[in-house]
CSV table of C-alpha atoms and ligand atoms in Angstrom, one decimal:
chain,number,residue,atom,x,y,z
K,1,UNK,CA,-47.8,168.1,6.3
K,2,UNK,CA,-45.9,164.9,6.1
K,3,UNK,CA,-43.1,164.7,8.7
K,4,UNK,CA,-41.5,161.2,8.5
K,5,UNK,CA,-38.0,160.8,7.2
K,6,UNK,CA,-38.8,159.8,3.7
K,7,UNK,CA,-41.5,160.7,1.3
K,8,UNK,CA,-40.6,158.2,-1.4
K,9,UNK,CA,-38.7,155.0,-0.5
K,10,UNK,CA,-38.0,152.7,-3.5
K,11,UNK,CA,-36.0,149.6,-3.4
K,12,UNK,CA,-35.1,147.4,-6.3
K,13,UNK,CA,-38.0,148.4,-8.4
K,14,UNK,CA,-38.4,146.8,-11.8
K,15,UNK,CA,-41.3,147.7,-14.2
K,16,UNK,CA,-42.0,147.5,-17.9
K,17,UNK,CA,-44.3,146.8,-20.8
K,18,UNK,CA,-44.9,143.4,-22.3
K,19,UNK,CA,-41.8,141.4,-21.6
K,20,UNK,CA,-39.5,144.4,-21.8
K,21,UNK,CA,-38.2,146.2,-18.6
K,22,UNK,CA,-38.3,150.0,-18.8
K,23,UNK,CA,-36.7,150.5,-15.3
K,24,UNK,CA,-34.6,147.9,-13.6
K,25,UNK,CA,-33.5,147.6,-9.9
K,26,UNK,CA,-34.3,151.2,-9.2
K,27,UNK,CA,-33.6,152.2,-5.6
K,28,UNK,CA,-34.3,155.8,-4.5
K,29,UNK,CA,-35.1,157.6,-1.3
K,30,UNK,CA,-36.4,161.2,-1.2
K,31,UNK,CA,-36.9,163.4,1.8
K,32,UNK,CA,-39.6,166.0,2.6
K,33,UNK,CA,-39.0,169.4,0.9
K,34,UNK,CA,-36.7,168.0,-1.7
K,35,UNK,CA,-36.8,169.3,-5.3
K,36,UNK,CA,-35.6,166.5,-7.5
K,37,UNK,CA,-35.2,166.3,-11.3
K,38,UNK,CA,-35.2,162.9,-12.9
K,39,UNK,CA,-33.3,163.3,-16.2
K,40,UNK,CA,-31.9,161.0,-18.8
K,41,UNK,CA,-32.3,159.9,-22.4
K,42,UNK,CA,-35.6,159.6,-24.2
K,43,UNK,CA,-36.9,156.1,-23.3
K,44,UNK,CA,-34.8,156.0,-20.2
K,45,UNK,CA,-37.8,155.2,-18.0
K,46,UNK,CA,-38.5,158.6,-16.5
K,47,UNK,CA,-42.2,158.5,-17.2
K,48,UNK,CA,-42.4,154.8,-16.1
K,49,UNK,CA,-40.8,155.5,-12.8
K,50,UNK,CA,-43.2,158.4,-12.2
K,51,UNK,CA,-46.2,156.3,-13.1
K,52,UNK,CA,-45.2,153.6,-10.6
K,53,UNK,CA,-44.9,156.2,-7.8
K,54,UNK,CA,-48.3,157.6,-8.8
K,55,UNK,CA,-49.8,154.2,-8.7
K,56,UNK,CA,-50.8,154.2,-12.4
K,57,UNK,CA,-48.6,151.3,-13.2
K,58,UNK,CA,-48.0,148.0,-11.3
K,59,UNK,CA,-44.3,147.3,-10.9
K,60,UNK,CA,-43.0,143.8,-11.6
K,61,UNK,CA,-40.8,143.6,-8.6
K,62,UNK,CA,-39.4,145.6,-5.8
K,63,UNK,CA,-40.8,147.8,-3.0
K,64,UNK,CA,-42.3,151.2,-3.1
K,65,UNK,CA,-43.4,153.3,-0.1
K,66,UNK,CA,-45.1,156.7,-0.7
K,67,UNK,CA,-45.6,159.0,2.3
K,68,UNK,CA,-44.7,156.0,4.5
K,69,UNK,CA,-47.3,153.6,3.1
K,70,UNK,CA,-47.8,151.4,0.1
K,71,UNK,CA,-48.9,153.2,-3.1
K,72,UNK,CA,-52.5,154.3,-3.1
K,73,UNK,CA,-52.9,154.7,0.7
K,74,UNK,CA,-52.2,158.4,0.6
K,75,UNK,CA,-53.4,159.0,-3.0
K,76,UNK,CA,-55.2,162.2,-1.9
K,77,UNK,CA,-51.9,163.7,-0.8
K,78,UNK,CA,-50.1,163.1,-4.1
K,79,UNK,CA,-50.6,165.2,-7.3
K,80,UNK,CA,-49.5,163.7,-10.6
K,81,UNK,CA,-49.2,165.9,-13.7
K,82,UNK,CA,-48.9,163.8,-16.9
K,83,UNK,CA,-46.7,164.6,-19.9
K,84,UNK,CA,-48.6,167.1,-22.1
K,85,UNK,CA,-49.0,164.7,-25.0
K,86,UNK,CA,-51.0,162.3,-22.8
K,87,UNK,CA,-53.8,164.9,-22.4
K,88,UNK,CA,-56.8,165.1,-24.8
K,89,UNK,CA,-56.9,168.9,-25.5
K,90,UNK,CA,-60.1,168.7,-27.5
K,91,UNK,CA,-62.1,167.7,-24.4
K,92,UNK,CA,-64.7,170.4,-23.9
K,93,UNK,CA,-63.8,171.6,-20.4
K,94,UNK,CA,-62.9,175.0,-19.1
K,95,UNK,CA,-59.6,176.0,-17.4
K,96,UNK,CA,-61.4,176.4,-14.0
K,97,UNK,CA,-63.1,173.0,-14.4
K,98,UNK,CA,-59.7,171.3,-15.0
K,99,UNK,CA,-58.3,173.0,-11.9
K,100,UNK,CA,-61.4,172.0,-9.8
K,101,UNK,CA,-60.6,168.4,-10.7
K,102,UNK,CA,-57.6,168.8,-8.3
K,103,UNK,CA,-60.2,169.2,-5.5
K,104,UNK,CA,-62.1,166.0,-6.3
K,105,UNK,CA,-60.6,164.0,-3.5
K,106,UNK,CA,-61.5,166.5,-0.9
K,107,UNK,CA,-65.0,167.6,-2.1
K,108,UNK,CA,-67.9,167.4,0.4
K,109,UNK,CA,-70.5,164.7,0.6
K,110,UNK,CA,-71.9,163.8,-2.8
K,111,UNK,CA,-69.1,165.7,-4.5
K,112,UNK,CA,-70.5,169.1,-3.4
K,113,UNK,CA,-68.2,172.0,-4.3
K,114,UNK,CA,-67.9,174.3,-1.3
K,115,UNK,CA,-66.6,177.8,-0.9
K,116,UNK,CA,-63.2,176.5,0.2
K,117,UNK,CA,-62.9,174.6,-3.1
K,118,UNK,CA,-63.7,177.7,-5.2
K,119,UNK,CA,-61.2,179.6,-3.2
K,120,UNK,CA,-58.5,176.9,-3.7
K,121,UNK,CA,-59.2,177.0,-7.5
K,122,UNK,CA,-59.0,180.8,-7.6
K,123,UNK,CA,-55.8,180.8,-5.6
K,124,UNK,CA,-54.2,178.2,-7.8
K,125,UNK,CA,-55.1,180.0,-11.0
K,126,UNK,CA,-53.7,183.2,-9.5
K,127,UNK,CA,-50.4,181.4,-8.7
K,128,UNK,CA,-49.9,180.3,-12.3
K,129,UNK,CA,-51.2,183.6,-13.8
K,130,UNK,CA,-54.3,182.2,-15.5
K,131,UNK,CA,-57.0,184.1,-13.7
K,132,UNK,CA,-58.0,186.0,-16.9
K,133,UNK,CA,-58.5,182.8,-18.9
K,134,UNK,CA,-60.4,180.8,-16.2
K,135,UNK,CA,-63.6,180.4,-18.3
K,136,UNK,CA,-61.8,179.5,-21.6
K,137,UNK,CA,-61.9,176.0,-23.0
K,138,UNK,CA,-58.5,174.3,-22.5
K,139,UNK,CA,-58.2,173.7,-26.3
K,140,UNK,CA,-58.0,177.5,-26.8
K,141,UNK,CA,-54.9,178.0,-24.7
K,142,UNK,CA,-51.2,178.2,-25.8
K,143,UNK,CA,-48.8,175.5,-25.0
K,144,UNK,CA,-47.3,177.3,-22.0
K,145,UNK,CA,-50.8,178.1,-20.6
K,146,UNK,CA,-51.9,174.5,-21.0
K,147,UNK,CA,-48.9,173.4,-19.0
K,148,UNK,CA,-49.8,175.9,-16.2
K,149,UNK,CA,-53.4,174.7,-16.1
K,150,UNK,CA,-52.2,171.3,-15.0
K,151,UNK,CA,-49.7,172.8,-12.5
K,152,UNK,CA,-52.7,174.7,-11.1
K,153,UNK,CA,-54.8,171.5,-10.8
K,154,UNK,CA,-51.9,170.0,-8.8
K,155,UNK,CA,-51.6,173.1,-6.6
K,156,UNK,CA,-55.4,173.1,-5.9
K,157,UNK,CA,-55.1,169.6,-4.5
K,158,UNK,CA,-52.6,171.0,-1.9
K,159,UNK,CA,-50.5,167.8,-2.0
K,160,UNK,CA,-47.5,166.8,0.0
K,161,UNK,CA,-46.0,165.2,-3.0
K,162,UNK,CA,-45.9,166.6,-6.6
K,163,UNK,CA,-45.1,164.2,-9.4
K,164,UNK,CA,-44.6,166.1,-12.7
K,165,UNK,CA,-43.8,164.6,-16.0
K,166,UNK,CA,-41.8,167.0,-18.2
K,167,UNK,CA,-43.5,170.2,-16.7
K,168,UNK,CA,-41.1,172.5,-18.6
K,169,UNK,CA,-40.5,170.7,-21.8
K,170,UNK,CA,-41.3,172.7,-24.9
K,171,UNK,CA,-42.5,175.8,-23.1
K,172,UNK,CA,-41.0,179.3,-23.6
K,173,UNK,CA,-38.3,180.5,-21.2
K,174,UNK,CA,-40.7,182.8,-19.3
K,175,UNK,CA,-43.1,180.0,-18.6
K,176,UNK,CA,-40.3,177.7,-17.6
K,177,UNK,CA,-39.1,180.4,-15.2
K,178,UNK,CA,-42.6,180.8,-13.8
K,179,UNK,CA,-43.2,177.1,-13.3
K,180,UNK,CA,-39.8,176.6,-11.7
K,181,UNK,CA,-40.4,179.5,-9.3
K,182,UNK,CA,-43.6,177.8,-8.2
K,183,UNK,CA,-42.0,174.4,-7.7
K,184,UNK,CA,-39.2,176.0,-5.8
K,185,UNK,CA,-41.7,177.8,-3.5
K,186,UNK,CA,-43.6,174.6,-2.9
K,187,UNK,CA,-40.4,172.7,-1.9
K,188,UNK,CA,-39.5,175.7,0.3
K,189,UNK,CA,-42.7,175.1,2.3
K,190,UNK,CA,-41.9,171.5,2.8
K,191,UNK,CA,-43.7,169.9,-0.1
K,192,UNK,CA,-41.7,167.3,-2.0
K,193,UNK,CA,-41.4,167.9,-5.8
K,194,UNK,CA,-40.2,165.3,-8.3
K,195,UNK,CA,-40.1,166.3,-12.0
K,196,UNK,CA,-38.8,164.6,-15.0
K,197,UNK,CA,-36.9,166.5,-17.7
K,198,UNK,CA,-34.6,165.8,-20.5
K,199,UNK,CA,-33.1,169.3,-20.1
K,200,UNK,CA,-29.9,168.7,-18.3
K,201,UNK,CA,-29.2,172.4,-17.8
K,202,UNK,CA,-32.6,173.0,-16.2
K,203,UNK,CA,-32.1,169.9,-14.0
K,204,UNK,CA,-28.7,171.2,-12.8
K,205,UNK,CA,-29.6,174.8,-12.4
K,206,UNK,CA,-33.1,174.8,-11.0
K,207,UNK,CA,-33.3,171.6,-8.8
K,208,UNK,CA,-31.7,170.7,-5.5
K,209,UNK,CA,-31.0,167.2,-6.5
K,210,UNK,CA,-30.8,165.2,-9.7
K,211,UNK,CA,-31.4,161.6,-10.5
K,212,UNK,CA,-29.7,160.3,-13.7
K,213,UNK,CA,-31.9,157.5,-15.0
K,214,UNK,CA,-31.1,155.2,-17.9
K,215,UNK,CA,-33.2,152.2,-17.0
K,216,UNK,CA,-31.0,152.1,-13.9
K,217,UNK,CA,-30.2,154.9,-11.5
K,218,UNK,CA,-26.8,156.1,-12.6
K,219,UNK,CA,-26.4,158.7,-9.9
K,220,UNK,CA,-28.5,160.6,-7.4
K,221,UNK,CA,-27.5,163.7,-5.4
K,222,UNK,CA,-26.8,167.4,-5.7
K,223,UNK,CA,-26.0,168.2,-9.4
K,224,UNK,CA,-22.6,169.8,-8.6
K,225,UNK,CA,-21.5,166.6,-6.8
K,226,UNK,CA,-22.8,163.9,-9.0
K,227,UNK,CA,-22.8,165.3,-12.6
K,228,UNK,CA,-19.4,164.4,-14.0
K,229,UNK,CA,-18.3,163.2,-17.3
K,230,UNK,CA,-18.5,159.5,-16.3
K,231,UNK,CA,-22.1,159.9,-15.0
K,232,UNK,CA,-23.2,161.6,-18.2
K,233,UNK,CA,-21.5,159.0,-20.4
K,234,UNK,CA,-23.2,156.2,-18.5
K,235,UNK,CA,-26.5,158.1,-18.7
K,236,UNK,CA,-26.5,159.0,-22.4
K,237,UNK,CA,-24.4,156.2,-23.7
K,238,UNK,CA,-21.2,158.0,-24.6
K,239,UNK,CA,-22.5,160.5,-27.1
K,240,UNK,CA,-20.5,163.2,-25.5
K,241,UNK,CA,-18.1,165.7,-26.9
K,242,UNK,CA,-15.9,167.7,-24.5
K,243,UNK,CA,-15.8,171.4,-25.0
K,244,UNK,CA,-12.9,173.8,-24.4
K,245,UNK,CA,-13.4,175.1,-20.9
K,246,UNK,CA,-14.5,171.8,-19.4
K,247,UNK,CA,-18.1,171.6,-20.5
K,248,UNK,CA,-19.6,168.8,-22.6
K,249,UNK,CA,-22.1,168.8,-25.4
K,250,UNK,CA,-24.5,165.8,-26.0
K,251,UNK,CA,-24.7,164.6,-29.5
K,252,UNK,CA,-28.2,163.4,-30.6
K,253,UNK,CA,-28.4,159.7,-31.1
K,254,UNK,CA,-29.7,159.5,-34.7
K,255,UNK,CA,-31.7,156.4,-33.7
K,256,UNK,CA,-33.6,158.2,-31.0
K,257,UNK,CA,-36.4,160.8,-31.3
K,258,UNK,CA,-35.6,163.2,-28.6
K,259,UNK,CA,-39.0,164.7,-28.7
K,260,UNK,CA,-37.8,168.3,-29.1
K,261,UNK,CA,-40.7,169.1,-31.5
K,262,UNK,CA,-43.3,168.5,-28.9
K,263,UNK,CA,-45.6,171.1,-27.4
K,264,UNK,CA,-44.0,174.3,-28.6
K,265,UNK,CA,-45.9,177.5,-28.3
Z,301,LIG,P1,-38.9,158.4,-20.8
Z,301,LIG,O1,-40.0,159.0,-20.1
Z,301,LIG,O2,-37.6,158.4,-20.0
Z,301,LIG,O3,-38.7,158.8,-22.2
Z,301,LIG,P2,-40.5,156.0,-20.7
Z,301,LIG,O4,-40.7,155.6,-19.3
Z,301,LIG,O5,-41.7,156.7,-21.4
Z,301,LIG,O6,-39.2,156.8,-20.9
Z,301,LIG,O7,-40.2,154.7,-21.6
Z,301,LIG,C1,-39.3,153.7,-21.2
Z,301,LIG,C2,-39.3,152.6,-22.2
Z,301,LIG,O8,-40.6,151.9,-22.1
Z,301,LIG,C3,-39.1,153.0,-23.6
Z,301,LIG,O9,-38.4,151.9,-24.2
Z,301,LIG,C4,-40.5,153.0,-24.2
Z,301,LIG,O10,-40.5,152.8,-25.5
Z,301,LIG,C5,-41.2,151.9,-23.4
Z,301,LIG,N1,-42.7,152.3,-23.2
Z,301,LIG,C6,-43.1,153.4,-22.6
Z,301,LIG,N2,-44.5,153.4,-22.6
Z,301,LIG,C7,-44.9,152.2,-23.2
Z,301,LIG,C8,-46.1,151.6,-23.5
Z,301,LIG,N3,-47.3,152.2,-23.1
Z,301,LIG,N4,-46.1,150.4,-24.1
Z,301,LIG,C9,-45.0,149.8,-24.5
Z,301,LIG,N5,-43.7,150.3,-24.2
Z,301,LIG,C10,-43.7,151.5,-23.6
Z,302,LIG,MG1,-41.3,160.5,-20.6
C-alpha cells in the first residue's frame, strides 16, 4: 500500500481540447484513504481532470504527481473507470472477461492467467453481486449491472488509487447504495478513491471530501465546511433559488444538457 503523504499532487494544471481550456490552474492534493467527489456543472472539466490523472490526456501546463511520481510510473496501481457512455457495449466479451482485464498488468509471463487471477476476478464479481451473470455478454446486462462490471474490473486490479468517472450517474438507488458502500470500504482500507458526479446530494452525503470544479477549483474540503451558497453560486453560475429552511435548489441552465437521460436502467 502507498504510504507517502499524498496520493495525488496537482499544481497549476491546465488542459483542454484544440485551443480551448477545459480545466485551468487546477491545484489539488489528496491523501491516502481519502474518498473525494469531484462535482460541478456539465462541461466543468470533471472528466478532463480525471483523464489527466489517469494519464489518458497530456496537460498543457502544470505539474502532476500520482503516488509520488510522474503520471504513468505507477500505472499498475491506478484503476480508471470511464464514463459509461465511453464504453462500446456491443463488444462481444463476457462479464468475467471484462473483469479479468483488470488483472492484465499483473498477469504472469506471456500474459498467463494464474489461479490467483481467477480468484481475484471471482472475488471482485462477488463484491459487486455479479457472480450469477459472470458468463453473460456485457451487452445483455442492465445499466446498473454494467456499471458494476467496471467497478469489479477496478477492484480486481487491487489498485491504490481509484479514478471513477460518474460511477453512480443514472443508476437506480439500490445500485448507487451498493457502489457507494464498496467505495467507502475501499477508502476505509487505505485506498484512495476519486469519483466525479453531478449529483451534489450524493457528493455531500456519501463522500468525505468534495471538490467543486467549474474549470477552476472553486472549493475543496469536507462538504459541511465548504459547501455554502457562495461556493455553489460560483460553481453553477448563479442559477440558485434559496428554499425556505435554508436549502437551495439548482435551476437547470437551458443552454446546457445536464445528461440526466443517460444510462438509466
Ligand atoms: P465534465 O466531465 O465536467 O462534464 P468535460 O471534462 O467532459 O466536463 O468537458 C470539459 C469541456 O471540454 C467541455 O466544454 C467539453 O465540451 C470539452 N470537451 C470534452 N471532451 C472533449 C473532446 N473530446 N473534444 C473537444 N472538447 C471536449
Ligand atoms: Mg464528464
